[in-house]
């Protein structure tokens, strides 16, 4: 029997009870895959082994509720004359401005803060589909109407909130410093939080026969990794536009491995962003950058999670590195929803930290929000935020103005030294987190942040993605940098030589 793989029934309905070998031949090659019937003897049927977490969710649907959400122009309320269903393919308002996902807050407010706190707390640490995910544990506040079956999730979120005891005490004179490790995640950055939402919605739209052939993004390396992984998990084609030679090797290999169409384009991120916007308005490719406000809905759950991890106590400050500027607004939105729905009674002050080589928001803030000018971003070790014309500039300004926020910047030397210092206390952070730690250091020195304030620094990507820049730093190969370099010591394979090195080392450390 020859069955085209394209004609296979859906996974959950296949029953492997065949007594003879089954020959599966794809229509793309003549190679065939033979599954031996012997291997299936005495094995459970797929009917019984597909009793998986999704099947369980199907059998136990949650009670119907009246929660809903829609797109409105950014800054307009739920009753705005202009609004769009989340099932429409739309990224901009009629006037060309940004959109925002607006939830029916009245319906959500029928339940008090204690109800939401208990509900969210009850879902942490479980594998119940889809609530085991840190994002989908807040499903009612994210995409209330999506069917659990359409969700594409890697159980993202629930990331570690690390008490940075040694860094705090030793380097910034603080006892209550925390690092939210959003980069310890499925693809190594906070982008997973937004991408699970966006790709789930695409999955739903495709099932509704909306004309979407694939999903595309411009990227400095993290959005592309998340997009390609979630699309690959769902079997949806992905296309990523990357600025040639401007992202790390680890980031480049992620979409390559996940089977995305990877375009390496001779421009910078802003150039790639312009291209993908033009392309997605011409072709049936869904836009996955944070211009698409669905992404913000997932990313905002990191803010809710921070409150949850502090047992619903509100920190004084949250510091977020900023590039395309969707994430700073996502944090604001998460905190604001918790306040508006009575889970907490205030929101933290937000700080957005930029690399001095890519600082259009910082310049805008410094000129008193008078005039925004896009810039040509210069090369920075914080390569994922090398962005000069951020699409979410209006969202960022709104978030900062409404949280009594601050913008800071970090030079290349400052951000790399901050990263090395943090690593020397047991972390392994990315350069962008070095930008945020530099902002903290500056605000501590100026006394704006007090020694007993509770501060959360958002770490946005895994340090392993940026091993190249760490190697450059520690090998002393970056001119004018490397004050904290700790290169490996080459030593002969003999007792005396090893002893000499160790004696020097122990003497340099001295008794405590
Ligand atoms: C590692 C990392 N940190 C920070 C950012 C900044 O986030 P946003 O673009 O939402 O400002 C990005 C992407 O831009 C990133 O990839
Ligand atoms: N750092 C980002 C830049 C694009 O940001 P997005 O949030 O708008 O997708 C990346 O990794 O590509």
Short mmCIF file of C-alpha atoms and ligand atoms in Angstrom, two decimals:
data_model
loop_
_atom_site.label_atom_id
_atom_site.label_comp_id
_atom_site.label_asym_id
_atom_site.label_seq_id
_atom_site.Cartn_x
_atom_site.Cartn_y
_atom_site.Cartn_z
CA UNK A 1 0.00 0.00 0.00
CA UNK A 2 1.43 3.39 -0.93
CA UNK A 3 0.06 6.42 0.82
CA UNK A 4 1.09 9.95 -0.04
CA UNK A 5 2.15 11.68 3.16
CA UNK A 6 -0.01 14.60 2.07
CA UNK A 7 -3.08 12.38 2.18
CA UNK A 8 -2.49 11.04 5.66
CA UNK A 9 -5.42 11.53 7.98
CA UNK A 10 -4.94 13.78 10.96
CA UNK A 11 -2.53 12.37 13.51
CA UNK A 12 -5.13 11.67 16.15
CA UNK A 13 -7.14 9.41 13.86
CA UNK A 14 -4.32 7.12 12.64
CA UNK A 15 -4.44 3.66 14.17
CA UNK A 16 -1.29 1.58 13.68
CA UNK A 17 -2.69 -1.93 13.77
CA UNK A 18 -1.31 -3.07 10.41
CA UNK A 19 0.06 -6.61 10.24
CA UNK A 20 2.04 -5.93 7.05
CA UNK A 21 4.78 -3.36 6.44
CA UNK A 22 3.34 0.03 5.51
CA UNK A 23 5.16 1.88 2.78
CA UNK A 24 4.89 5.65 3.09
CA UNK A 25 6.20 7.44 0.00
CA UNK A 26 6.29 11.19 -0.21
CA UNK A 27 5.43 12.85 -3.50
CA UNK A 28 8.66 14.91 -3.34
CA UNK A 29 11.11 12.06 -3.67
CA UNK A 30 11.17 8.40 -4.46
CA UNK A 31 12.57 7.52 -1.09
CA UNK A 32 10.19 5.50 0.98
CA UNK A 33 9.92 4.94 4.69
CA UNK A 34 8.97 1.47 5.76
CA UNK A 35 7.41 0.98 9.13
CA UNK A 36 7.72 -2.62 10.19
CA UNK A 37 4.51 -4.20 11.37
CA UNK A 38 6.59 -6.18 13.86
CA UNK A 39 7.47 -2.96 15.58
CA UNK A 40 3.83 -2.29 16.19
CA UNK A 41 2.99 -5.77 17.54
CA UNK A 42 1.99 -5.60 21.18
CA UNK A 43 2.38 -1.83 20.99
CA UNK A 44 -0.46 0.39 22.08
CA UNK A 45 -2.54 1.80 19.27
CA UNK A 46 -2.13 5.49 18.46
CA UNK A 47 -5.72 5.90 19.64
CA UNK A 48 -4.64 5.07 23.15
CA UNK A 49 -1.27 6.82 23.06
CA UNK A 50 -2.85 9.98 21.70
CA UNK A 51 -4.63 10.40 24.99
CA UNK A 52 -2.51 13.48 25.36
CA UNK A 53 -2.85 16.82 27.11
CA UNK A 54 -4.65 18.34 24.11
CA UNK A 55 -7.19 15.50 24.05
CA UNK A 56 -7.79 16.00 27.74
CA UNK A 57 -8.35 19.72 27.18
CA UNK A 58 -10.82 18.88 24.41
CA UNK A 59 -12.79 16.61 26.72
CA UNK A 60 -12.82 19.15 29.55
CA UNK A 61 -13.53 22.49 27.92
CA UNK A 62 -13.49 25.42 30.30
CA UNK A 63 -16.81 27.05 31.05
CA UNK A 64 -17.97 29.40 28.30
CA UNK A 65 -17.36 33.01 29.21
CA UNK A 66 -18.11 36.34 27.66
CA UNK A 67 -14.58 37.62 27.48
CA UNK A 68 -13.58 39.21 24.19
CA UNK A 69 -10.95 41.42 22.62
CA UNK A 70 -10.62 43.42 19.41
CA UNK A 71 -8.23 45.78 17.64
CA UNK A 72 -8.76 49.50 18.14
CA UNK A 73 -6.53 52.40 17.07
CA UNK A 74 -3.78 52.86 19.65
CA UNK A 75 -5.01 55.20 22.40
CA UNK A 76 -8.72 54.73 21.56
CA UNK A 77 -11.05 52.96 24.00
CA UNK A 78 -13.05 49.73 23.67
CA UNK A 79 -16.01 51.75 22.35
CA UNK A 80 -14.01 53.34 19.52
CA UNK A 81 -15.93 53.73 16.22
CA UNK A 82 -13.02 52.11 14.46
CA UNK A 83 -12.38 48.53 15.52
CA UNK A 84 -11.50 45.20 13.94
CA UNK A 85 -12.02 41.59 14.90
CA UNK A 86 -8.80 39.77 15.81
CA UNK A 87 -9.67 37.43 12.94
CA UNK A 88 -9.05 40.25 10.45
CA UNK A 89 -5.62 40.68 8.91
CA UNK A 90 -4.85 44.27 9.81
CA UNK A 91 -1.79 45.95 11.30
CA UNK A 92 -2.53 49.67 11.07
CA UNK A 93 -5.48 51.95 11.79
CA UNK A 94 -7.23 53.89 9.00
CA UNK A 95 -5.04 56.90 9.74
CA UNK A 96 -1.92 54.75 9.45
CA UNK A 97 -1.32 54.68 13.21
CA UNK A 98 -0.65 51.73 15.49
CA UNK A 99 -3.37 49.37 16.69
CA UNK A 100 -3.86 47.96 20.17
CA UNK A 101 -5.66 44.83 21.33
CA UNK A 102 -8.40 46.07 23.62
CA UNK A 103 -10.08 43.69 26.04
CA UNK A 104 -13.64 43.99 27.25
CA UNK A 105 -12.55 45.21 30.66
CA UNK A 106 -16.13 45.35 31.93
CA UNK A 107 -16.53 41.63 31.40
CA UNK A 108 -13.17 40.90 33.06
CA UNK A 109 -14.01 43.22 35.97
CA UNK A 110 -17.06 41.11 36.84
CA UNK A 111 -14.47 38.98 38.66
CA UNK A 112 -12.46 40.65 41.41
CA UNK A 113 -8.70 40.84 41.82
CA UNK A 114 -8.61 37.92 44.25
CA UNK A 115 -10.38 35.70 41.70
CA UNK A 116 -7.79 36.46 39.02
CA UNK A 117 -4.84 36.10 41.39
CA UNK A 118 -6.08 32.70 42.55
CA UNK A 119 -6.88 31.53 39.03
CA UNK A 120 -3.46 32.49 37.70
CA UNK A 121 -1.67 31.04 40.74
CA UNK A 122 -3.56 27.77 40.42
CA UNK A 123 -2.18 27.19 36.92
CA UNK A 124 1.55 27.61 37.62
CA UNK A 125 3.75 24.54 37.38
CA UNK A 126 1.14 22.28 35.74
CA UNK A 127 1.06 20.60 32.36
CA UNK A 128 -2.62 21.22 31.75
CA UNK A 129 -3.08 22.30 28.14
CA UNK A 130 -2.69 25.21 27.47
CA UNK A 131 -2.48 26.71 30.95
CA UNK A 132 0.91 25.23 31.82
CA UNK A 133 2.38 27.98 29.66
CA UNK A 134 3.12 31.22 31.50
CA UNK A 135 1.39 33.06 28.66
CA UNK A 136 -1.68 30.84 28.33
CA UNK A 137 -2.13 30.65 32.09
CA UNK A 138 -3.47 34.17 31.49
CA UNK A 139 -5.47 33.16 28.41
CA UNK A 140 -8.58 35.16 29.37
CA UNK A 141 -6.43 38.33 29.27
CA UNK A 142 -4.49 37.36 26.15
CA UNK A 143 -6.66 35.80 23.43
CA UNK A 144 -9.90 34.95 25.25
CA UNK A 145 -11.69 33.58 22.22
CA UNK A 146 -9.14 31.22 20.71
CA UNK A 147 -9.87 27.51 20.92
CA UNK A 148 -7.31 25.66 23.04
CA UNK A 149 -6.90 23.29 20.11
CA UNK A 150 -5.51 26.06 17.88
CA UNK A 151 -2.86 27.16 20.35
CA UNK A 152 0.78 26.63 19.38
CA UNK A 153 2.75 26.62 22.61
CA UNK A 154 6.11 25.44 23.94
CA UNK A 155 4.98 26.06 27.53
CA UNK A 156 6.89 29.33 27.38
CA UNK A 157 7.02 31.86 30.21
CA UNK A 158 7.22 31.03 33.91
CA UNK A 159 10.83 32.21 33.64
CA UNK A 160 13.13 32.49 36.60
CA UNK A 161 13.09 35.66 38.71
CA UNK A 162 16.65 35.60 39.99
CA UNK A 163 17.64 37.35 43.22
CA UNK A 164 20.88 39.07 42.17
CA UNK A 165 22.23 39.05 45.70
CA UNK A 166 25.93 39.37 45.00
CA UNK A 167 25.66 41.80 42.09
CA UNK A 168 23.23 43.93 44.07
CA UNK A 169 25.26 44.10 47.29
CA UNK A 170 28.71 44.32 45.78
CA UNK A 171 28.24 46.53 42.74
CA UNK A 172 25.17 48.71 43.23
CA UNK A 173 24.67 48.70 47.01
CA UNK A 174 21.26 47.05 46.96
CA UNK A 175 19.58 44.19 48.80
CA UNK A 176 16.50 43.81 46.72
CA UNK A 177 17.70 43.51 43.13
CA UNK A 178 16.12 40.91 40.86
CA UNK A 179 16.73 39.80 37.30
CA UNK A 180 13.77 38.45 35.33
CA UNK A 181 15.40 35.90 33.05
CA UNK A 182 13.05 36.09 30.05
CA UNK A 183 15.88 34.74 27.90
CA UNK A 184 15.85 31.36 29.65
CA UNK A 185 13.18 30.29 27.28
CA UNK A 186 12.38 27.96 24.39
CA UNK A 187 14.34 29.92 21.74
CA UNK A 188 16.40 31.93 24.19
CA UNK A 189 14.59 35.27 24.28
CA UNK A 190 11.42 36.98 25.46
CA UNK A 191 10.11 36.88 21.87
CA UNK A 192 8.64 33.43 22.59
CA UNK A 193 6.02 35.08 24.79
CA UNK A 194 4.61 37.11 21.92
CA UNK A 195 5.21 34.56 19.21
CA UNK A 196 3.11 31.81 20.78
CA UNK A 197 0.16 34.21 20.59
CA UNK A 198 0.79 35.39 17.06
CA UNK A 199 1.43 31.94 15.59
CA UNK A 200 -1.59 30.51 17.43
CA UNK A 201 -3.78 33.16 15.85
CA UNK A 202 -2.27 32.40 12.43
CA UNK A 203 -3.00 28.72 13.02
CA UNK A 204 -6.61 29.63 13.74
CA UNK A 205 -6.86 31.88 10.68
CA UNK A 206 -5.46 29.17 8.43
CA UNK A 207 -7.99 26.69 9.80
CA UNK A 208 -10.63 29.30 8.93
CA UNK A 209 -9.24 29.21 5.37
CA UNK A 210 -7.91 32.76 5.51
CA UNK A 211 -5.42 33.25 2.68
CA UNK A 212 -2.19 33.06 4.67
CA UNK A 213 0.57 31.09 3.04
CA UNK A 214 3.23 31.94 5.59
CA UNK A 215 4.44 34.28 8.31
CA UNK A 216 7.32 36.74 7.95
CA UNK A 217 9.40 39.15 9.99
CA UNK A 218 12.37 41.45 9.90
CA UNK A 219 14.74 40.65 12.69
CA UNK A 220 17.91 41.35 14.59
CA UNK A 221 17.96 37.66 15.45
CA UNK A 222 15.53 36.90 18.26
CA UNK A 223 12.15 37.50 16.61
CA UNK A 224 13.33 35.33 13.70
CA UNK A 225 14.35 32.51 16.04
CA UNK A 226 11.01 32.53 17.82
CA UNK A 227 8.97 32.85 14.64
CA UNK A 228 10.73 29.99 12.89
CA UNK A 229 10.47 27.66 15.90
CA UNK A 230 6.76 28.22 16.54
CA UNK A 231 5.93 28.02 12.83
CA UNK A 232 7.93 24.81 12.51
CA UNK A 233 6.06 23.33 15.47
CA UNK A 234 2.76 24.11 13.74
CA UNK A 235 3.88 23.21 10.20
CA UNK A 236 3.46 26.77 8.94
CA UNK A 237 6.03 28.23 6.49
CA UNK A 238 8.13 31.09 7.88
CA UNK A 239 10.22 33.72 6.13
CA UNK A 240 12.79 35.86 7.93
CA UNK A 241 14.57 39.00 6.71
CA UNK A 242 17.92 39.40 8.45
CA UNK A 243 20.45 42.22 8.10
CA UNK A 244 23.52 40.52 6.60
CA UNK A 245 26.43 40.08 9.04
CA UNK A 246 24.67 41.93 11.84
CA UNK A 247 23.38 39.08 13.98
CA UNK A 248 25.22 36.45 15.99
CA UNK A 249 26.05 33.02 14.60
CA UNK A 250 23.83 31.34 17.19
CA UNK A 251 20.89 33.52 16.16
CA UNK A 252 21.48 32.89 12.45
CA UNK A 253 21.50 29.13 12.82
CA UNK A 254 18.19 29.07 14.70
CA UNK A 255 15.83 29.86 11.76
CA UNK A 256 18.13 27.91 9.42
CA UNK A 257 17.70 24.81 11.60
CA UNK A 258 13.96 25.31 11.97
CA UNK A 259 13.51 25.30 8.21
CA UNK A 260 12.59 28.95 7.66
CA UNK A 261 13.30 30.70 4.38
CA UNK A 262 16.18 32.90 5.55
CA UNK A 263 16.95 36.02 3.53
CA UNK A 264 20.24 37.65 4.42
CA UNK A 265 19.84 41.20 3.15
CA UNK A 266 22.51 43.80 2.63
CA UNK A 267 20.96 46.46 4.84
CA UNK A 268 20.33 47.11 8.54
CA UNK A 269 17.30 46.12 10.65
CA UNK A 270 15.38 49.28 9.72
CA UNK A 271 15.93 48.45 6.04
CA UNK A 272 14.66 44.89 6.59
CA UNK A 273 11.63 46.23 8.47
CA UNK A 274 10.73 48.56 5.61
CA UNK A 275 11.00 45.66 3.15
CA UNK A 276 8.90 43.21 5.14
CA UNK A 277 6.15 45.80 5.55
CA UNK A 278 6.06 46.33 1.79
CA UNK A 279 6.17 42.59 1.08
CA UNK A 280 3.43 41.66 3.57
CA UNK A 281 1.11 44.24 2.03
CA UNK A 282 1.57 42.54 -1.37
CA UNK A 283 1.75 38.82 -0.56
CA UNK A 284 -0.33 36.51 1.67
CA UNK A 285 2.38 36.55 4.33
CA UNK A 286 1.36 37.52 7.86
CA UNK A 287 3.55 40.13 9.58
CA UNK A 288 5.08 38.87 12.82
CA UNK A 289 6.94 41.91 14.12
CA UNK A 290 5.66 43.77 17.17
CA UNK A 291 4.03 46.30 14.88
CA UNK A 292 1.42 43.54 14.99
CA UNK A 293 -0.22 44.18 18.34
CA UNK A 294 -0.97 40.48 18.96
CA UNK A 295 2.67 40.10 19.99
CA UNK A 296 2.24 42.59 22.83
CA UNK A 297 -0.54 40.46 24.33
CA UNK A 298 1.87 37.61 24.98
CA UNK A 299 4.78 39.78 26.03
CA UNK A 300 2.69 41.61 28.64
CA UNK A 301 2.34 38.38 30.63
CA UNK A 302 5.97 38.75 31.80
CA UNK A 303 4.84 41.78 33.82
CA UNK A 304 1.95 39.84 35.36
CA UNK A 305 4.33 37.00 36.11
CA UNK A 306 6.71 39.34 38.00
CA UNK A 307 3.85 40.46 40.25
CA UNK A 308 2.81 36.86 40.74
CA UNK A 309 6.37 35.82 41.64
CA UNK A 310 6.45 38.57 44.29
CA UNK A 311 3.16 37.24 45.68
CA UNK A 312 1.38 40.22 44.12
CA UNK A 313 3.67 42.84 45.68
CA UNK A 314 4.64 45.62 43.26
CA UNK A 315 8.35 46.35 42.72
CA UNK A 316 9.46 49.99 42.72
CA UNK A 317 11.24 49.87 39.36
CA UNK A 318 11.39 47.67 36.27
CA UNK A 319 14.23 48.26 33.79
CA UNK A 320 13.77 47.03 30.21
CA UNK A 321 16.26 47.27 27.30
CA UNK A 322 14.56 48.89 24.30
CA UNK A 323 14.99 48.58 20.52
CA UNK A 324 11.87 48.40 18.36
CA UNK A 325 10.07 49.42 21.61
CA UNK A 326 7.20 46.96 21.73
CA UNK A 327 8.37 45.35 24.96
CA UNK A 328 8.43 48.44 27.16
CA UNK A 329 4.78 49.01 26.27
CA UNK A 330 4.00 45.32 26.84
CA UNK A 331 5.33 45.62 30.41
CA UNK A 332 3.30 48.76 30.97
CA UNK A 333 0.16 47.08 29.65
CA UNK A 334 0.59 44.01 31.84
CA UNK A 335 1.08 46.08 34.98
CA UNK A 336 -1.77 48.44 34.11
CA UNK A 337 -4.25 45.60 33.55
CA UNK A 338 -3.34 44.16 36.96
CA UNK A 339 -4.00 47.52 38.56
CA UNK A 340 -7.22 48.19 36.66
CA UNK A 341 -8.61 44.76 37.52
CA UNK A 342 -7.71 45.04 41.20
CA UNK A 343 -4.89 42.49 41.45
CA UNK A 344 -2.53 45.20 42.75
CA UNK A 345 -2.98 48.84 43.72
CA UNK A 346 -0.18 50.57 41.78
CA UNK A 347 2.30 50.05 38.97
CA UNK A 348 6.11 50.25 39.06
CA UNK A 349 8.15 53.05 37.51
CA UNK A 350 9.56 51.92 34.19
CA UNK A 351 13.03 52.58 32.81
CA UNK A 352 13.82 51.97 29.15
CA UNK A 353 17.54 51.41 28.54
CA UNK A 354 19.11 51.96 25.11
CA UNK A 355 22.58 51.48 23.66
CA UNK A 356 24.16 54.92 23.07
CA UNK A 357 24.88 53.75 19.51
CA UNK A 358 21.15 53.17 18.87
CA UNK A 359 19.39 55.71 21.07
CA UNK A 360 16.52 57.50 19.26
CA UNK A 361 14.19 57.15 22.27
CA UNK A 362 16.85 58.47 24.64
CA UNK A 363 17.40 61.55 22.44
CA UNK A 364 13.63 62.15 22.25
CA UNK A 365 13.35 61.87 26.05
CA UNK A 366 16.29 64.22 26.57
CA UNK A 367 14.73 66.89 24.37
CA UNK A 368 11.62 66.80 26.55
CA UNK A 369 9.57 64.70 24.10
CA UNK A 370 9.56 67.70 21.74
CA UNK A 371 10.56 66.13 18.48
CA UNK A 372 11.21 62.52 17.52
CA UNK A 373 13.90 61.91 14.93
CA UNK A 374 14.71 58.47 13.58
CA UNK A 375 18.47 57.92 13.40
CA UNK A 376 20.89 55.67 11.57
CA UNK A 377 21.80 53.21 14.33
CA UNK A 378 25.49 52.47 14.69
CA UNK A 379 27.02 49.06 15.31
CA UNK A 380 26.64 47.91 18.90
CA UNK A 381 27.49 44.75 20.83
CA UNK A 382 23.84 44.90 21.88
CA UNK A 383 23.10 43.95 18.29
CA UNK A 384 19.47 42.94 18.86
CA UNK A 385 18.65 46.56 19.71
CA UNK A 386 20.58 48.16 16.85
CA UNK A 387 17.45 49.95 15.65
CA UNK A 388 17.18 53.61 14.64
CA UNK A 389 13.53 53.90 13.60
CA UNK A 390 11.49 51.95 16.17
CA UNK A 391 7.98 51.07 15.01
CA UNK A 392 6.51 51.27 18.53
CA UNK A 393 7.83 54.72 19.41
CA UNK A 394 4.33 56.01 20.29
CA UNK A 395 3.66 53.00 22.49
CA UNK A 396 6.95 53.51 24.36
CA UNK A 397 6.31 57.21 24.99
CA UNK A 398 2.83 56.39 26.29
CA UNK A 399 4.21 53.73 28.64
CA UNK A 400 6.93 55.99 29.98
CA UNK A 401 4.72 59.04 30.45
CA UNK A 402 2.10 56.99 32.28
CA UNK A 403 4.54 55.24 34.60
CA UNK A 404 6.64 58.28 35.56
CA UNK A 405 9.32 56.56 33.53
CA UNK A 406 12.91 57.34 32.60
CA UNK A 407 15.13 56.60 29.60
CA UNK A 408 18.84 55.87 30.06
CA UNK A 409 21.65 54.89 27.73
CA UNK A 410 24.85 52.83 27.85
CA UNK A 411 28.09 53.18 25.90
CA UNK A 412 29.72 50.10 24.40
CA UNK A 413 32.29 49.94 27.19
CA UNK A 414 29.66 50.39 29.89
CA UNK A 415 27.38 47.68 28.57
CA UNK A 416 30.16 45.15 28.05
CA UNK A 417 31.67 45.81 31.47
CA UNK A 418 28.23 45.50 33.08
CA UNK A 419 27.70 42.19 31.29
CA UNK A 420 31.13 40.91 32.42
CA UNK A 421 30.48 42.05 35.99
CA UNK A 422 27.11 40.30 36.09
CA UNK A 423 28.63 37.15 34.61
CA UNK A 424 31.33 37.25 37.31
CA UNK A 425 28.55 36.93 39.91
CA UNK A 426 27.16 33.75 38.38
CA UNK A 427 24.85 35.05 35.67
CA UNK A 428 25.47 34.61 31.94
CA UNK A 429 23.60 37.52 30.45
CA UNK A 430 23.32 39.05 26.99
CA UNK A 431 24.73 42.50 26.11
CA UNK A 432 21.20 43.98 26.13
CA UNK A 433 20.87 43.05 29.78
CA UNK A 434 24.25 44.79 30.19
CA UNK A 435 22.53 47.92 28.84
CA UNK A 436 19.80 47.60 31.46
CA UNK A 437 22.30 47.01 34.28
CA UNK A 438 24.23 50.10 33.18
CA UNK A 439 21.02 52.12 33.44
CA UNK A 440 20.53 50.75 36.95
CA UNK A 441 24.08 51.67 37.92
CA UNK A 442 23.65 55.24 36.64
CA UNK A 443 20.33 55.71 38.41
CA UNK A 444 21.81 54.36 41.66
CA UNK A 445 24.77 56.72 41.39
CA UNK A 446 22.52 59.71 40.81
CA UNK A 447 20.34 58.61 43.76
CA UNK A 448 17.19 58.31 41.65
CA UNK A 449 16.96 54.65 42.61
CA UNK A 450 17.41 54.17 46.36
CA UNK A 451 19.43 51.45 48.09
CA UNK A 452 16.35 49.77 49.54
CA UNK A 453 14.19 50.02 46.42
CA UNK A 454 12.99 46.77 44.94
CA UNK A 455 14.21 46.70 41.32
CA UNK A 456 13.67 44.18 38.55
CA UNK A 457 16.06 44.20 35.59
CA UNK A 458 14.56 42.42 32.59
CA UNK A 459 17.07 40.09 30.95
CA UNK A 460 15.84 39.69 27.40
CA UNK A 461 17.99 36.98 25.80
CA UNK A 462 20.19 34.07 26.77
CA UNK A 463 23.90 34.86 27.03
CA UNK A 464 24.77 31.77 24.99
CA UNK A 465 23.40 33.51 21.89
CA UNK A 466 26.12 36.14 22.32
CA UNK A 467 29.12 33.93 23.12
CA UNK A 468 31.09 35.56 20.25
CA UNK A 469 31.07 39.00 21.86
CA UNK A 470 31.95 37.49 25.24
CA UNK A 471 34.92 35.70 23.64
CA UNK A 472 36.06 38.98 22.05
CA UNK A 473 35.75 40.75 25.40
CA UNK A 474 37.60 38.12 27.44
CA UNK A 475 40.35 37.65 24.85
CA UNK A 476 41.08 41.37 25.04
CA UNK A 477 40.64 41.72 21.29
CA UNK A 478 38.34 44.75 21.49
CA UNK A 479 40.46 47.87 21.61
CA UNK A 480 39.92 49.96 24.74
CA UNK A 481 37.81 47.27 26.36
CA UNK A 482 38.24 44.20 28.52
CA UNK A 483 38.92 45.63 31.98
CA UNK A 484 37.32 42.53 33.46
CA UNK A 485 38.72 40.07 30.93
CA UNK A 486 39.37 36.58 32.29
CA UNK A 487 41.10 34.69 29.49
CA UNK A 488 41.99 31.01 29.84
CA UNK A 489 45.59 30.32 30.95
CA UNK A 490 47.59 28.05 28.66
CA UNK A 491 49.82 25.80 30.69
CA UNK A 492 52.18 22.88 30.03
CA UNK A 493 50.98 19.42 31.02
CA UNK A 494 53.44 19.08 33.90
CA UNK A 495 53.09 19.32 37.69
CA UNK A 496 55.55 22.21 38.22
CA UNK A 497 54.00 24.46 35.60
CA UNK A 498 50.48 23.87 36.94
CA UNK A 499 51.71 24.54 40.51
CA UNK A 500 53.30 27.85 39.45
CA UNK A 501 50.08 29.07 37.92
CA UNK A 502 48.05 27.98 40.94
CA UNK A 503 50.44 29.65 43.41
CA UNK A 504 50.15 32.96 41.58
CA UNK A 505 46.39 32.57 41.50
CA UNK A 506 46.08 31.77 45.20
CA UNK A 507 48.41 34.61 46.18
CA UNK A 508 46.43 37.07 44.08
CA UNK A 509 43.26 36.05 45.91
CA UNK A 510 44.87 36.23 49.39
CA UNK A 511 43.05 35.35 52.59
CA UNK A 512 39.54 36.83 52.76
C1 LIG B 1 17.54 40.52 23.22
C2 LIG B 1 16.67 41.70 22.99
N1 LIG B 1 16.59 42.62 23.94
C3 LIG B 1 15.81 43.70 23.80
C4 LIG B 1 15.10 43.90 22.65
C5 LIG B 1 14.25 45.12 22.56
O1 LIG B 1 12.89 44.84 22.57
P1 LIG B 1 11.91 45.83 21.83
O2 LIG B 1 12.23 45.77 20.38
O3 LIG B 1 10.56 45.31 22.12
O4 LIG B 1 12.18 47.18 22.38
C6 LIG B 1 15.19 42.99 21.60
C7 LIG B 1 14.51 43.17 20.31
O5 LIG B 1 14.30 44.24 19.86
C8 LIG B 1 15.97 41.84 21.79
O6 LIG B 1 16.04 40.91 20.84
N1 LIG B 2 15.18 42.51 18.51
C1 LIG B 2 14.16 42.23 17.58
C2 LIG B 2 13.87 43.36 16.67
C3 LIG B 2 12.47 43.28 16.11
O1 LIG B 2 11.58 43.47 17.13
P1 LIG B 2 10.04 43.08 17.09
O2 LIG B 2 9.72 42.86 18.54
O3 LIG B 2 9.33 44.21 16.48
O4 LIG B 2 9.86 41.84 16.29
C4 LIG B 2 14.51 40.94 16.85
O5 LIG B 2 15.05 40.06 17.48
O6 LIG B 2 14.30 40.83 15.68
#
